Amino acid sequence: MQRIGVFVCWCGSNIAGTVDVQAVSDALQNEPGVVFSTNYQYMCSQAGQDIIKNAIAEHKLTGIVVCSCSPRMHEATFRKTAAAAGLNPYMVEIANIREQCSWVHKDMPTGTEKAIILGKAAVAKVNLNAPLKPGESPVTKRALVIGGGIAGIQTALDIAEAGFPVDIVEKKPTIGGKMAQLDKTFPTLDCAACILTPKMVDVAQNENIRIFSYSEVEEVGGFVGNFDVKIRKKARFVNEDICTGCGICTEKCPQKKVPNEFNLGMDNRRAIYIPFAQAVPKVATIDADYCTMLKTGKCGVCSKVCTAGAIDYTQKDEIIEEKYGAIVAATGFNPISMDKFDEYAYNQSKDVITSLEFERLTNAAGPSAGKLVRPSDGKHPHTIVFVQCVGSRCAACAEKGKEYCSKICCMYTAKHAMLTRDKYPDTDVYVFYIDVRTPGKAFDEFYRRAVEEYGVHYIKGMVGKVSPEGDKLMVQASDLLANKQLHIEADLVVLAAAIEPDKSARPLATQLTASMDTNDFFTEAHPKLRPVESPTAGVFLSGTCQGPKDIPETVSQASAAAAKVIGLLAKDKLTGNPCVAASDELMCNVCSSCERVCPYGAITYVDKEFRMPDRTTRVRRVASVNEAVCQGCGACTVACPSGAMDLKGFATKQIIAEVDAICR
Amino acid sequence: MQINGEFQPKIVAFCCNWCSYAGADLAGNNRLAYPENVKIIKVPCSCRVNPMFILRAFQRGADGVILCGCHPGDCHYTSGNYYTRRRMALLFSMLNYLGIEKERTRVEWVSAAEGAKFAQTMNEFTEAVAALGENKRLEDLRCKK
């Protein structure tokens, strides 16, 4: 039997004005288990807390009920008070008689009656409370960043800067991501490579950072502070430690007809390749799908020309196992496929391109060496039409595009239009838009410059159809403000394709048990207050894998995620929430209902020895809750058909006792 | 329960810790009145509410039970309120079949910012339950004093 003390707070007149506090403490005096009951003006004050401490000592209390304000306000205070007096802090219950009683009711008798009932419910609950101790788990002081774009690079650099080792896993042969493919960046128009590649070099030179390029995460186990990760290092058939990145092999390889993904297939590369000049690590990779030697066993040119002897046709995929304390997802984005947008004739004409392709066309290292030409005939385009929101804000055609705004297109289109007019003043540039959205530092000024200084024709309205006619593209569009149809004879059409999360994000989310929204963006723990944490403890989000973002935003989020990781890795031990699920092994029949509803993957199965009545032992599989992972939602307790699952602090018996007390 | 000859329903409200309990606190902070009949039980998530708790409440003489959780998509535990929605759809239709009118049971999404919605919901719900009168269907007479 518990020895319970009840402490009723007046909260000045906040409670005492509507609730007869003396009547409440008198009424609760007679409840089962209550050995002491009192009231005081301000329980949360030092004097009030001393009353509680003294009563715990004097009456050897094993549990206390404080009838006061909301537990969201002072539960922590009274738990500390109890702990200071040697009582387990989880033996404290609060009856909320201020926010949920005195403040919402006017009438003294009914208010008092309700306060008594709420007090009785709290007493009934405390009678069934058990001391709880938060679990502790060690922290592996190493972080994993998945994705080596600007988001992953920034996160890794910041974590490494704080002194913790970081591994970057990048599926491509080099880090750099989408930013490496860009030409200039808005709104300052500095060249992407000039600001990105020094960071890539920093990553390569940082002693705390290891880069696993051409690698993918194979398996994730464990939990916050203790993740066990298997990384598949794909065979690149080149010994990374020996290759000097001289590039002779990439010039001599006879297989010349491989679409160059770095230039979005607008030119070709060899079967052995280095994606771009500033690649990190600067190591050649053999594309096994195209290499004649790997396919037929006849060739070996690269091996012959490699003076370092780095080519190794027998290389196999390698599995690396490592432990991590925190994982950051930075998987990035891709433009959506234009296959479903027949109206823009993307698949019919080479001169209808996406904005990312335009980026490559204007880049000095791109397929046309930076000269803006039509991909079909290499001629200079005189009329260029930019189409905004291709697949973005597409609520009516969700099967084709995306409902959301891709956020970056207005700005990069303004950039493209401005740069085109700047370099080629003889071109006519049209931009068709639904709305121009330019919130951001110096963004609207940038857009206005495109219109006012550079004379870009911004037309509110959508393009209905693009039809190739001869070597021209006939663009049919509506001008909503002038209320008329337009027919433009264009040389080049640039589509601002919506962006979507990278395809690797969904399987990764499953491995991490991190949740995703309907668009496959990772969900954050709280949309406003915890934007860089995933709801899964120890998993953090960096960059566009969480939602569309431009570079400044991506970098801020990447640094924010790094700060969260550093905060986690700086701890030697993690203290958990003790109000977690627990399974009664004797009652569990391994139906796995609990495992299926658990959003955190906190439930595993263990083999447990049971002593049978005939003194034999039998091994049986039972559900077991990982207390470091469980967040204490209680979904499993309801799903469990045998009643084996219960939630500490909110046990079935406790809630039933509260229900009974209220309905009494 | 009869007070001064007027029927006063007993109403149990389960509120999730993250949204609805905070919403109820906000109703208090803003002094938005709702009937004393409503007594709140805090649960970590609406998905912690076992159908058994609701049956127990009716058995013990509750006249109405309301469940409040975070809005769909906003659950602190990602998916808890979706479980609640499905479980309660099933339970409430079964209870309706047993004669516990569907107006006596309700699931409502109340965010931490919706103090006014909380108070309004409780006012409406209490009124609806009061109009139905005492719940006798599942009441266990052994529980009566």
PDB file of C-alpha atoms in Angstrom, chain A residues 14 70-72 75 96 99-100 103-105 107 110-111 113-114 117-118 515 530 535 596-597 599-600 631-635 637-639 646-647 650-652 655-656 658-660 662-664, chain B residues 1 3 10 12 14 17-18 21-22 24-25 27-29 31-36 38-45 47-53 56-57 60 62 76-79 83 87 145:
ATOM      1  CA  ASN A  14      -6.262  31.630  -9.385  1.00  0.00           C
ATOM      2  CA  SER A  70      -1.011  22.056 -15.521  1.00  0.00           C
ATOM      3  CA  PRO A  71       1.726  19.409 -15.430  1.00  0.00           C
ATOM      4  CA  ARG A  72       3.094  21.152 -18.493  1.00  0.00           C
ATOM      5  CA  GLU A  75       5.426  18.765 -13.192  1.00  0.00           C
ATOM      6  CA  ASN A  96      -4.674  19.959 -13.107  1.00  0.00           C
ATOM      7  CA  GLU A  99      -6.164  25.364 -16.433  1.00  0.00           C
ATOM      8  CA  GLN A 100      -8.689  22.559 -16.566  1.00  0.00           C
ATOM      9  CA  TRP A 103      -9.953  28.908 -14.979  1.00  0.00           C
ATOM     10  CA  VAL A 104     -12.744  27.457 -17.074  1.00  0.00           C
ATOM     11  CA  HIS A 105     -15.460  27.215 -14.462  1.00  0.00           C
ATOM     12  CA  ASP A 107     -19.248  28.320  -9.990  1.00  0.00           C
ATOM     13  CA  THR A 110     -19.318  22.647  -9.010  1.00  0.00           C
ATOM     14  CA  GLY A 111     -15.699  23.795  -9.438  1.00  0.00           C
ATOM     15  CA  GLU A 113     -16.588  19.130  -6.868  1.00  0.00           C
ATOM     16  CA  LYS A 114     -14.698  18.757 -10.131  1.00  0.00           C
ATOM     17  CA  ILE A 117     -12.844  14.311  -8.653  1.00  0.00           C
ATOM     18  CA  LEU A 118      -9.655  15.243 -10.529  1.00  0.00           C
ATOM     19  CA  SER A 515       8.921   8.623 -41.616  1.00  0.00           C
ATOM     20  CA  ARG A 530      12.312  20.619 -34.590  1.00  0.00           C
ATOM     21  CA  PRO A 535      10.900  11.723 -35.423  1.00  0.00           C
ATOM     22  CA  ARG A 596       3.719  -3.850 -36.924  1.00  0.00           C
ATOM     23  CA  VAL A 597       2.259  -0.735 -35.293  1.00  0.00           C
ATOM     24  CA  PRO A 599       6.572   3.631 -35.723  1.00  0.00           C
ATOM     25  CA  TYR A 600      10.114   3.413 -34.341  1.00  0.00           C
ATOM     26  CA  GLN A 631       9.196   6.891 -27.450  1.00  0.00           C
ATOM     27  CA  GLY A 632       6.269   5.770 -25.318  1.00  0.00           C
ATOM     28  CA  CYS A 633       3.280   6.403 -27.582  1.00  0.00           C
ATOM     29  CA  GLY A 634       1.468   3.276 -26.486  1.00  0.00           C
ATOM     30  CA  ALA A 635       0.249   2.149 -29.910  1.00  0.00           C
ATOM     31  CA  THR A 637      -0.365  -1.624 -25.886  1.00  0.00           C
ATOM     32  CA  VAL A 638      -3.664  -1.400 -27.701  1.00  0.00           C
ATOM     33  CA  ALA A 639      -2.597  -3.573 -30.624  1.00  0.00           C
ATOM     34  CA  ASP A 646       1.890  -2.119 -21.167  1.00  0.00           C
ATOM     35  CA  LEU A 647       3.202   1.403 -20.939  1.00  0.00           C
ATOM     36  CA  PHE A 650       0.505   5.209 -18.280  1.00  0.00           C
ATOM     37  CA  ALA A 651      -0.264   1.597 -17.436  1.00  0.00           C
ATOM     38  CA  THR A 652      -3.606   0.095 -18.350  1.00  0.00           C
ATOM     39  CA  ILE A 655      -5.783   4.664 -16.668  1.00  0.00           C
ATOM     40  CA  ILE A 656      -8.623   2.375 -15.669  1.00  0.00           C
ATOM     41  CA  GLU A 658      -8.557   7.146 -13.326  1.00  0.00           C
ATOM     42  CA  VAL A 659     -11.638   6.269 -15.381  1.00  0.00           C
ATOM     43  CA  ASP A 660     -13.189   4.588 -12.355  1.00  0.00           C
ATOM     44  CA  ILE A 662     -13.989   9.979 -12.568  1.00  0.00           C
ATOM     45  CA  CYS A 663     -17.096   7.861 -13.137  1.00  0.00           C
ATOM     46  CA  ARG A 664     -17.558   6.966  -9.515  1.00  0.00           C
TER      47      ARG A 664
ATOM     48  CA  MET B   1     -26.388  12.292 -12.276  1.00  0.00           C
ATOM     49  CA  ILE B   3     -28.205  18.012  -9.657  1.00  0.00           C
ATOM     50  CA  LYS B  10     -20.609  12.455 -16.817  1.00  0.00           C
ATOM     51  CA  VAL B  12     -14.651  11.451 -19.835  1.00  0.00           C
ATOM     52  CA  PHE B  14      -8.985  11.474 -23.183  1.00  0.00           C
ATOM     53  CA  ASN B  17      -0.185  14.971 -24.170  1.00  0.00           C
ATOM     54  CA  TRP B  18       1.205  16.872 -27.126  1.00  0.00           C
ATOM     55  CA  TYR B  21      -3.976  18.432 -23.497  1.00  0.00           C
ATOM     56  CA  ALA B  22      -2.062  21.577 -24.405  1.00  0.00           C
ATOM     57  CA  ALA B  24      -7.201  22.256 -23.098  1.00  0.00           C
ATOM     58  CA  ASP B  25      -4.575  24.200 -21.144  1.00  0.00           C
ATOM     59  CA  ALA B  27      -8.613  27.073 -23.235  1.00  0.00           C
ATOM     60  CA  GLY B  28      -7.844  27.535 -19.536  1.00  0.00           C
ATOM     61  CA  ASN B  29      -5.279  30.247 -20.135  1.00  0.00           C
ATOM     62  CA  ARG B  31     -10.556  31.497 -19.651  1.00  0.00           C
ATOM     63  CA  LEU B  32     -12.802  29.895 -22.262  1.00  0.00           C
ATOM     64  CA  ALA B  33     -15.524  28.255 -20.236  1.00  0.00           C
ATOM     65  CA  TYR B  34     -16.858  24.768 -20.831  1.00  0.00           C
ATOM     66  CA  PRO B  35     -19.004  22.581 -18.590  1.00  0.00           C
ATOM     67  CA  GLU B  36     -17.642  21.006 -15.379  1.00  0.00           C
ATOM     68  CA  VAL B  38     -15.890  17.173 -18.693  1.00  0.00           C
ATOM     69  CA  LYS B  39     -13.033  15.465 -16.834  1.00  0.00           C
ATOM     70  CA  ILE B  40      -9.777  15.070 -18.684  1.00  0.00           C
ATOM     71  CA  ILE B  41      -7.448  12.077 -18.541  1.00  0.00           C
ATOM     72  CA  LYS B  42      -3.998  12.653 -20.017  1.00  0.00           C
ATOM     73  CA  VAL B  43      -2.539   9.990 -22.279  1.00  0.00           C
ATOM     74  CA  PRO B  44       0.739  10.210 -24.192  1.00  0.00           C
ATOM     75  CA  CYS B  45      -1.014   9.730 -27.522  1.00  0.00           C
ATOM     76  CA  CYS B  47      -3.468   5.731 -29.745  1.00  0.00           C
ATOM     77  CA  ARG B  48      -2.821   4.802 -26.104  1.00  0.00           C
ATOM     78  CA  VAL B  49      -6.576   4.732 -25.550  1.00  0.00           C
ATOM     79  CA  ASN B  50      -7.594   1.138 -25.440  1.00  0.00           C
ATOM     80  CA  PRO B  51     -11.203   0.505 -26.491  1.00  0.00           C
ATOM     81  CA  MET B  52     -11.394  -1.207 -23.129  1.00  0.00           C
ATOM     82  CA  PHE B  53     -11.036   2.177 -21.380  1.00  0.00           C
ATOM     83  CA  ARG B  56     -15.021   0.674 -18.847  1.00  0.00           C
ATOM     84  CA  ALA B  57     -16.143   4.282 -18.689  1.00  0.00           C
ATOM     85  CA  ARG B  60     -18.974   2.685 -14.759  1.00  0.00           C
ATOM     86  CA  ALA B  62     -20.125   7.660 -18.007  1.00  0.00           C
ATOM     87  CA  HIS B  76       3.949  13.553 -32.283  1.00  0.00           C
ATOM     88  CA  TYR B  77       4.483   9.851 -32.839  1.00  0.00           C
ATOM     89  CA  THR B  78       3.889  10.143 -36.590  1.00  0.00           C
ATOM     90  CA  SER B  79       1.075   7.656 -36.980  1.00  0.00           C
ATOM     91  CA  TYR B  83      -4.560   4.111 -35.471  1.00  0.00           C
ATOM     92  CA  ARG B  87      -9.884   1.812 -34.062  1.00  0.00           C
ATOM     93  CA  LYS B 145     -23.577   2.604  -4.844  1.00  0.00           C
TER      94      LYS B 145
END
